[in-house]
Tab-separated table of N, CA and C in Angstrom:
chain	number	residue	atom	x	y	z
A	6	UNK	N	45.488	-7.774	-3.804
A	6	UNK	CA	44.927	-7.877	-2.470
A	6	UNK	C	43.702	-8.780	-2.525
A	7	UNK	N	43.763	-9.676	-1.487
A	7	UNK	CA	42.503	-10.703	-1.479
A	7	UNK	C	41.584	-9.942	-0.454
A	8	UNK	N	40.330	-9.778	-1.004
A	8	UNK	CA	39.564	-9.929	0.421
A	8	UNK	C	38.174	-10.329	0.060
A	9	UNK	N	37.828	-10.462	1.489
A	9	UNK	CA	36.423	-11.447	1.591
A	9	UNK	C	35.562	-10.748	1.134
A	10	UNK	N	33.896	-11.723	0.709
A	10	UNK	CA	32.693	-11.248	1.074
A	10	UNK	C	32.601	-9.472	1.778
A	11	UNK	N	32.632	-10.036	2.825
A	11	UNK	CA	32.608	-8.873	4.132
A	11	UNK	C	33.036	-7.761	4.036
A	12	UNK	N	34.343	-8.036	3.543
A	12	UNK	CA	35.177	-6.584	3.279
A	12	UNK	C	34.977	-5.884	2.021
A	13	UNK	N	33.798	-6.003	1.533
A	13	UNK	CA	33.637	-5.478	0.013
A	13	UNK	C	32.496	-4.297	0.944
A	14	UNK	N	32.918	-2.603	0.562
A	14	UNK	CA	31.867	-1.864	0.648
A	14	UNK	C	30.193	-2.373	-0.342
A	15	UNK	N	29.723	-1.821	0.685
A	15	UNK	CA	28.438	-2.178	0.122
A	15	UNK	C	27.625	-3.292	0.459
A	16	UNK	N	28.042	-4.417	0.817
A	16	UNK	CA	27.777	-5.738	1.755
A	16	UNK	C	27.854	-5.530	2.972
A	17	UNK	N	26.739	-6.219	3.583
A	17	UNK	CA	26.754	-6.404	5.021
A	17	UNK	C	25.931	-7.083	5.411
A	18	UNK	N	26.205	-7.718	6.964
A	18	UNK	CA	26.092	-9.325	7.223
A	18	UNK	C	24.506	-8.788	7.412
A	19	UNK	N	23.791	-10.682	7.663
A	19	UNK	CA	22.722	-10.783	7.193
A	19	UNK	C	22.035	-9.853	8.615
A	20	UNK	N	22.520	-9.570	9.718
A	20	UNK	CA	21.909	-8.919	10.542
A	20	UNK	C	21.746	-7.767	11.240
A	21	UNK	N	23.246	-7.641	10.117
A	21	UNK	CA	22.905	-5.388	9.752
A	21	UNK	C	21.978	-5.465	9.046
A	22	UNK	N	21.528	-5.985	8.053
A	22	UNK	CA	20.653	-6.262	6.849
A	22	UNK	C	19.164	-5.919	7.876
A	23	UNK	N	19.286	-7.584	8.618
A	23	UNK	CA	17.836	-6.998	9.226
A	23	UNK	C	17.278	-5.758	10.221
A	24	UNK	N	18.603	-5.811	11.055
A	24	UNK	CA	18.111	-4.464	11.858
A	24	UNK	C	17.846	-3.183	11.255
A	25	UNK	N	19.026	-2.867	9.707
A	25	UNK	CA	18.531	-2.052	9.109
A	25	UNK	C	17.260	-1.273	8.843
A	26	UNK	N	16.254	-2.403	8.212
A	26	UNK	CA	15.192	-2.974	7.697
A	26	UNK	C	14.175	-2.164	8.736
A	27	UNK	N	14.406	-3.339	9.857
A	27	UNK	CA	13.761	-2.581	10.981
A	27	UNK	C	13.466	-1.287	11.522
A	28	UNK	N	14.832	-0.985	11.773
A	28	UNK	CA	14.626	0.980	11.682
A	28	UNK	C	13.959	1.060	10.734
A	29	UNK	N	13.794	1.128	9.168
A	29	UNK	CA	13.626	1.715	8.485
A	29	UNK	C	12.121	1.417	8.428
A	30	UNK	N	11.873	0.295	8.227
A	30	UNK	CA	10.101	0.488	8.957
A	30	UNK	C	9.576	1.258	9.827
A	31	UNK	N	10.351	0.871	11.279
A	31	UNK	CA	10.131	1.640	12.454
A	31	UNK	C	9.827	3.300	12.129
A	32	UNK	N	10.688	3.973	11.139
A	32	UNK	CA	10.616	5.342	10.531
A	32	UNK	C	9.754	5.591	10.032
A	33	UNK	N	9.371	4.558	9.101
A	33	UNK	CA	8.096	4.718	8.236
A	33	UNK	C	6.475	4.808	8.820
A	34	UNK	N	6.562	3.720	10.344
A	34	UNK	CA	5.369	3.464	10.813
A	34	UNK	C	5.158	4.946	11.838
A	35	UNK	N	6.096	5.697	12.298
A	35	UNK	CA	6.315	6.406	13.265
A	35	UNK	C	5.495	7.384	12.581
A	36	UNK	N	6.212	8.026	11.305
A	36	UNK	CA	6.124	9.104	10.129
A	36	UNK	C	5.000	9.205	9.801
A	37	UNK	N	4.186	8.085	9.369
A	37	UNK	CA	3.064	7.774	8.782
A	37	UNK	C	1.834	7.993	9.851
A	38	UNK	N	1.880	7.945	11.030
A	38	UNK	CA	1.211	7.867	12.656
A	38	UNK	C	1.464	9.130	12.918
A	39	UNK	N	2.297	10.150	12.835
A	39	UNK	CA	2.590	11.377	12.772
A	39	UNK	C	1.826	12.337	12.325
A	40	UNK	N	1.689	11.712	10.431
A	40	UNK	CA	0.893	12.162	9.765
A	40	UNK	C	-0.259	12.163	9.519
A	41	UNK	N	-1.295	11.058	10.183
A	41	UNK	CA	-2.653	10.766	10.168
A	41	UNK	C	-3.198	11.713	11.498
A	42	UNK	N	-2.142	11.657	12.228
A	42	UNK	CA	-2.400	12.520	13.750
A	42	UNK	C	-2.323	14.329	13.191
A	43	UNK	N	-1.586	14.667	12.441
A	43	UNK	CA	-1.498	15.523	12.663
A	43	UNK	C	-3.000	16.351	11.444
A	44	UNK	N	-3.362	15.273	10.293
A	44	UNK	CA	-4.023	15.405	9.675
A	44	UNK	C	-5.497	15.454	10.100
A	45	UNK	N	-5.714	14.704	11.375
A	45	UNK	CA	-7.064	14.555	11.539
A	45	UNK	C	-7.062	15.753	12.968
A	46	UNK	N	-5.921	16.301	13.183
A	46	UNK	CA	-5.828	17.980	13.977
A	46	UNK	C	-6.402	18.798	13.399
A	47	UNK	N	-6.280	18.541	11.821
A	47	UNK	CA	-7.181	19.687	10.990
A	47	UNK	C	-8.279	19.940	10.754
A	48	UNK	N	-8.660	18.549	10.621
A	48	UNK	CA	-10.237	17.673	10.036
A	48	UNK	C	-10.020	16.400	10.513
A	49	UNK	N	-11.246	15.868	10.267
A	49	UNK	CA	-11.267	14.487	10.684
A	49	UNK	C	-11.438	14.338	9.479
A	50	UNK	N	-12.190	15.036	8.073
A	50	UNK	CA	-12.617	14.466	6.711
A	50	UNK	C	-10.766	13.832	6.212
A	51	UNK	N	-10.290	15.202	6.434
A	51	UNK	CA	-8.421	15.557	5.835
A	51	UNK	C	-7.862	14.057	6.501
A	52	UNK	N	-8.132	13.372	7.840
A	52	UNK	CA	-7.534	12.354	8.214
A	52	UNK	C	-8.128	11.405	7.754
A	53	UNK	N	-9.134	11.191	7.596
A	53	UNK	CA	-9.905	9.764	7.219
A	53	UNK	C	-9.384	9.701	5.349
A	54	UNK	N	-9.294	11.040	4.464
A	54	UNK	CA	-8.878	11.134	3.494
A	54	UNK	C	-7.099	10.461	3.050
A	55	UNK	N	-6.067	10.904	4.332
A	55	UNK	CA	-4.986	10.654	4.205
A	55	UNK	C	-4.937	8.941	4.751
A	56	UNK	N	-5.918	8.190	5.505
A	56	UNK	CA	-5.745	6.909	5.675
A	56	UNK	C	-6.021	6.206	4.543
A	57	UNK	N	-7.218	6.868	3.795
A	57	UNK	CA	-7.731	6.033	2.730
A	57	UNK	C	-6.725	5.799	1.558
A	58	UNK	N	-6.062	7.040	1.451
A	58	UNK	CA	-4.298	7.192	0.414
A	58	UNK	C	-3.673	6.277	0.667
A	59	UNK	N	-3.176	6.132	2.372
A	59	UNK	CA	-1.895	4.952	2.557
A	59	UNK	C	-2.447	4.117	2.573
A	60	UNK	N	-3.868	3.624	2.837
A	60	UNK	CA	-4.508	1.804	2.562
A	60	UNK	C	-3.960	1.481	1.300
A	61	UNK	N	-4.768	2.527	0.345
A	61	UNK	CA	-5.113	2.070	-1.134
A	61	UNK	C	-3.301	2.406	-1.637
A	62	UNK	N	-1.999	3.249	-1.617
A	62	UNK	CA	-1.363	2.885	-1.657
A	62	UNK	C	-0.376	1.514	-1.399
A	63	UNK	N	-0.583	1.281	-0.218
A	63	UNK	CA	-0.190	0.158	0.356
A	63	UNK	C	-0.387	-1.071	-0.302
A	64	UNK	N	-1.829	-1.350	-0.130
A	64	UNK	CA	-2.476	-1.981	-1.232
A	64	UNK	C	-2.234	-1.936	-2.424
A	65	UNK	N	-1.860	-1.346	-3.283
A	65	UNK	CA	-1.095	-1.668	-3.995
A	65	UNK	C	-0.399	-1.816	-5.199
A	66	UNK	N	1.168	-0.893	-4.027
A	66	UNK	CA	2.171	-1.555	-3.551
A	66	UNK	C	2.542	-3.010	-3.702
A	67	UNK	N	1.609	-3.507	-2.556
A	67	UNK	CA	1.603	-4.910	-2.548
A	67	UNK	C	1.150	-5.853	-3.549
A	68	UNK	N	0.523	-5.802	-4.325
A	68	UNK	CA	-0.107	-6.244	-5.041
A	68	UNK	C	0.581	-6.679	-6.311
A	69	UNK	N	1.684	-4.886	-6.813
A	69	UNK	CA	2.311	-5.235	-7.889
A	69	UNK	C	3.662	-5.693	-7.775
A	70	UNK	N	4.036	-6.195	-6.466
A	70	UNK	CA	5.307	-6.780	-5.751
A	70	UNK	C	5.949	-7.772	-7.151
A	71	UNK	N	7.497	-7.970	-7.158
A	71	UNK	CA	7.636	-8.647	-8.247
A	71	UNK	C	9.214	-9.180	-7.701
A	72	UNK	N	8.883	-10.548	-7.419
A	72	UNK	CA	7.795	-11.777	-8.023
A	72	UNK	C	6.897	-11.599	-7.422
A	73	UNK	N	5.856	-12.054	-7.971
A	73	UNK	CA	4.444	-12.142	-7.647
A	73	UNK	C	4.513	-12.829	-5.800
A	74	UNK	N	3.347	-12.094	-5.655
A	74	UNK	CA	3.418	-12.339	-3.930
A	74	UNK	C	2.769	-13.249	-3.636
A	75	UNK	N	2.629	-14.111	-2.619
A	75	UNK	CA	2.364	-15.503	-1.932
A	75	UNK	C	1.030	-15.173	-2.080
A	76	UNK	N	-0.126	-15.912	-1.508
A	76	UNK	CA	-1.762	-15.948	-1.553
A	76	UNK	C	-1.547	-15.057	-0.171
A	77	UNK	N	-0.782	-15.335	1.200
A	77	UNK	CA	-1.473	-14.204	2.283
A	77	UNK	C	-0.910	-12.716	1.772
A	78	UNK	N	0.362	-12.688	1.159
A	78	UNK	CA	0.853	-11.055	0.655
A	78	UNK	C	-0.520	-10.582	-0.195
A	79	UNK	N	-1.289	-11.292	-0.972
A	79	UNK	CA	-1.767	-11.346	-1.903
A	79	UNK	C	-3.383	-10.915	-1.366
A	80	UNK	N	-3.947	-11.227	-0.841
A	80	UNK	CA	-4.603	-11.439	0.160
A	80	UNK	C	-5.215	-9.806	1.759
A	81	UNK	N	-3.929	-9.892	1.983
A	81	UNK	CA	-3.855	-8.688	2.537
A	81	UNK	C	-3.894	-7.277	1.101
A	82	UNK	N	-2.971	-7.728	0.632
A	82	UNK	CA	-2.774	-6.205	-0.304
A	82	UNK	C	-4.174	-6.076	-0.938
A	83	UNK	N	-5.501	-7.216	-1.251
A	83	UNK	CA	-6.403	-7.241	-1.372
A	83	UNK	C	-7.498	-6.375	-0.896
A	84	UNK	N	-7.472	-6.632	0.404
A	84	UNK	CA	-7.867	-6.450	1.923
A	84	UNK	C	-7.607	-4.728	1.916
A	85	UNK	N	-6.481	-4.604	2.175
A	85	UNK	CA	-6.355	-3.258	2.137
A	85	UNK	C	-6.677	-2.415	1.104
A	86	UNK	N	-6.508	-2.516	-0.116
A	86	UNK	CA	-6.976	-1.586	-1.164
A	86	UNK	C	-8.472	-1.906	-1.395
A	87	UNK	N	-9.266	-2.895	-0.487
A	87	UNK	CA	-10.847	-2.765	-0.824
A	87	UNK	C	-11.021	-1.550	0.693
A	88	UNK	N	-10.403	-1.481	1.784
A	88	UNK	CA	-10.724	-0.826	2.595
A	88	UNK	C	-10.471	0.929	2.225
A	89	UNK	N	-9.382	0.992	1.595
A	89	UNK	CA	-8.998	1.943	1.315
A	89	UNK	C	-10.162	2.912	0.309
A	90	UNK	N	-10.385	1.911	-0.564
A	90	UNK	CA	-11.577	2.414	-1.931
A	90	UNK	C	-12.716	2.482	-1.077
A	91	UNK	N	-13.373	1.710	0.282
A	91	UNK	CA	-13.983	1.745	0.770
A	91	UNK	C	-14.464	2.734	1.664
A	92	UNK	N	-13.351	3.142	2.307
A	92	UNK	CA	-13.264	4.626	3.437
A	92	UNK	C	-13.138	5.889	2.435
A	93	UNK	N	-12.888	5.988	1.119
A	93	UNK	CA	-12.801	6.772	0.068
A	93	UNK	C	-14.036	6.797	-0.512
A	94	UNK	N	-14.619	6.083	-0.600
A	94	UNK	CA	-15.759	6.035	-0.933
A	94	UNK	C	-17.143	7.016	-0.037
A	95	UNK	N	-16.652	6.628	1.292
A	95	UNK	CA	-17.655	7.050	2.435
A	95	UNK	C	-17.186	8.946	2.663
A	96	UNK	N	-16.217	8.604	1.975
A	96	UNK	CA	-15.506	10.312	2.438
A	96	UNK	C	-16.122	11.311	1.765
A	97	UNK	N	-16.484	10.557	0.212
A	97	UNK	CA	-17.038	11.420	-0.785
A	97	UNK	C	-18.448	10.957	-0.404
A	98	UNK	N	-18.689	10.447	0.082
A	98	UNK	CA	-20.101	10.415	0.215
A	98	UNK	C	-20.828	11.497	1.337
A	99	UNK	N	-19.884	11.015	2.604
A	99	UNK	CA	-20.181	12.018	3.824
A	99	UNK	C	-19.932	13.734	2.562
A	100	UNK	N	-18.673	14.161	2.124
A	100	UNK	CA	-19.004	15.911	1.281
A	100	UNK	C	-20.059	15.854	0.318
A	101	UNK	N	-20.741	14.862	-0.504
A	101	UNK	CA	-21.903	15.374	-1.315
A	101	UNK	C	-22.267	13.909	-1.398
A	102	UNK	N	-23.611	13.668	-0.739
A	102	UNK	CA	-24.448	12.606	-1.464
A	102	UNK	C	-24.316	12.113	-2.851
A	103	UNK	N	-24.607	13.166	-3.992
A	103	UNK	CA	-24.768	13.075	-5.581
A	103	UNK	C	-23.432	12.328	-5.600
A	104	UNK	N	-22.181	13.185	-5.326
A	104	UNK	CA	-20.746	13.071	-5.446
A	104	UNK	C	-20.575	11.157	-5.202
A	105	UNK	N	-21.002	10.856	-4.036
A	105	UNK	CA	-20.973	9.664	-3.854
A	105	UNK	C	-21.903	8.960	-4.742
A	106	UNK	N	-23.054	8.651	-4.853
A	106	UNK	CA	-23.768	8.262	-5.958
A	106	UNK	C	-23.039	8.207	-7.457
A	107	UNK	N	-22.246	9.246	-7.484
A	107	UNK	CA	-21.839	9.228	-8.860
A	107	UNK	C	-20.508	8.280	-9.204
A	108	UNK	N	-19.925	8.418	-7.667
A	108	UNK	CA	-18.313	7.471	-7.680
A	108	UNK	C	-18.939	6.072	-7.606
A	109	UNK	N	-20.074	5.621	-6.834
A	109	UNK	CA	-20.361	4.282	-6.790
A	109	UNK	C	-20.779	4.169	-8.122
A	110	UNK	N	-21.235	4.680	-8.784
A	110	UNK	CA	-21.916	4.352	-10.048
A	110	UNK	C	-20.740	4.001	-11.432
A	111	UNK	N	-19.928	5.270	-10.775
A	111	UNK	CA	-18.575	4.860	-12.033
A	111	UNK	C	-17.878	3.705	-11.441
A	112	UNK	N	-17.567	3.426	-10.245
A	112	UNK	CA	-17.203	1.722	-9.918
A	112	UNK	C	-18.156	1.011	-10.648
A	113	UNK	N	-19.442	1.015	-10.607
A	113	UNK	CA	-20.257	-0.073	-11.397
A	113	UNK	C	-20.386	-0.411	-12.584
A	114	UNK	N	-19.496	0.960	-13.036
A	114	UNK	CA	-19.697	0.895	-14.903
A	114	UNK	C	-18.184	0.346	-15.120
A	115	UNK	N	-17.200	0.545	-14.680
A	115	UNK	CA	-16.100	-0.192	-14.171
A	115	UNK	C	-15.773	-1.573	-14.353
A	116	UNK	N	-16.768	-1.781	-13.212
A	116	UNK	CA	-16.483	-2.964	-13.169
A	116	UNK	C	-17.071	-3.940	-13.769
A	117	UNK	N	-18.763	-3.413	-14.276
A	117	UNK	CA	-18.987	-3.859	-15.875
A	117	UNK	C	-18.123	-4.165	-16.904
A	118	UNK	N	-17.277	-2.846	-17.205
A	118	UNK	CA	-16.337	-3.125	-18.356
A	118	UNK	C	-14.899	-3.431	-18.134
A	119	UNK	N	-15.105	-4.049	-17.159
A	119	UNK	CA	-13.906	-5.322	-17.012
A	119	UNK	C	-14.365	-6.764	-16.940
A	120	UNK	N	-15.606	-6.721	-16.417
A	120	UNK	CA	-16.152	-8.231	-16.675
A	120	UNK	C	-16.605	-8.734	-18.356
A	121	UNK	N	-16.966	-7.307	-18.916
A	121	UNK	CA	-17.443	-8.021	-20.444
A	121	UNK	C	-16.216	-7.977	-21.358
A	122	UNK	N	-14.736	-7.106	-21.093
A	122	UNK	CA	-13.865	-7.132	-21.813
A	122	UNK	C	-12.679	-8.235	-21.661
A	123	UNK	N	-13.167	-9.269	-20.374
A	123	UNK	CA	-12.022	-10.051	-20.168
A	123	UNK	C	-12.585	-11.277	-20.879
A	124	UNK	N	-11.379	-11.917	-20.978
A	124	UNK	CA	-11.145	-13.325	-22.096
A	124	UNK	C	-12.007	-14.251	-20.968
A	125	UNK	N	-13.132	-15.064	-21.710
A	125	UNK	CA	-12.952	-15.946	-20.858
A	125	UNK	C	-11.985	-17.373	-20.862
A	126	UNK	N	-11.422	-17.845	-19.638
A	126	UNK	CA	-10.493	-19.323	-19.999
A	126	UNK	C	-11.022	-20.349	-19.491
């Protein structure tokens, strides 16, 4: 029996492909909007906590994309995981001053010992 492309389970044309896609974002963005809503019903700390997760997830996500992602993929996934570490940052700061003092401080020792352990080229 001959058959096409098309008729092979598992294939499908390029615009089931995209609408697919679509829903399946659409699910994700819905789900995710669901969950920040229903999180900041509890607390506002619990919601600002669960945004700072999906930034800095997201972020990356994106980041370790493979093949390597364009300069704007690159760029954004940037963007977002500094916002993410950023609103994470303020979260622990707003529950204990010290607490925050102490996370900025281990970023600084951090990021010390990535600047003196990298090669220079």
């Amino acid at each position: 029996m001959n058959t096409t492309r098309k008729d092979k389970p598992g294939h499908h044309r390029a615009g089931a492909r995209l609408v697919r896609e679509l829903a399946g974002l659409l699910l994700v963005a819905a789900g995710t909007i669901g969950l920040v809503t229903a999180a900041f019903a509890v607390h506002r700390l619990v919601g600002a906590g669960l945004v700072a997760a999906v930034l800095l997830a997201f972020g990356t996500w994106t980041l370790y994309q493979r093949p390597r992602p364009g300069r704007a993929a690159h760029s954004v996934g940037a963007a977002s995981s500094a916002a993410g570490a950023l609103l994470a940052l303020a979260l622990i700061w707003s529950l204990s001053p010290a607490g925050g003092l102490a996370a900025v401080s281990a970023l600084g020792v951090g990021a010390g010992l990535w600047l003196t352990s990298g090669e220079v080229r």
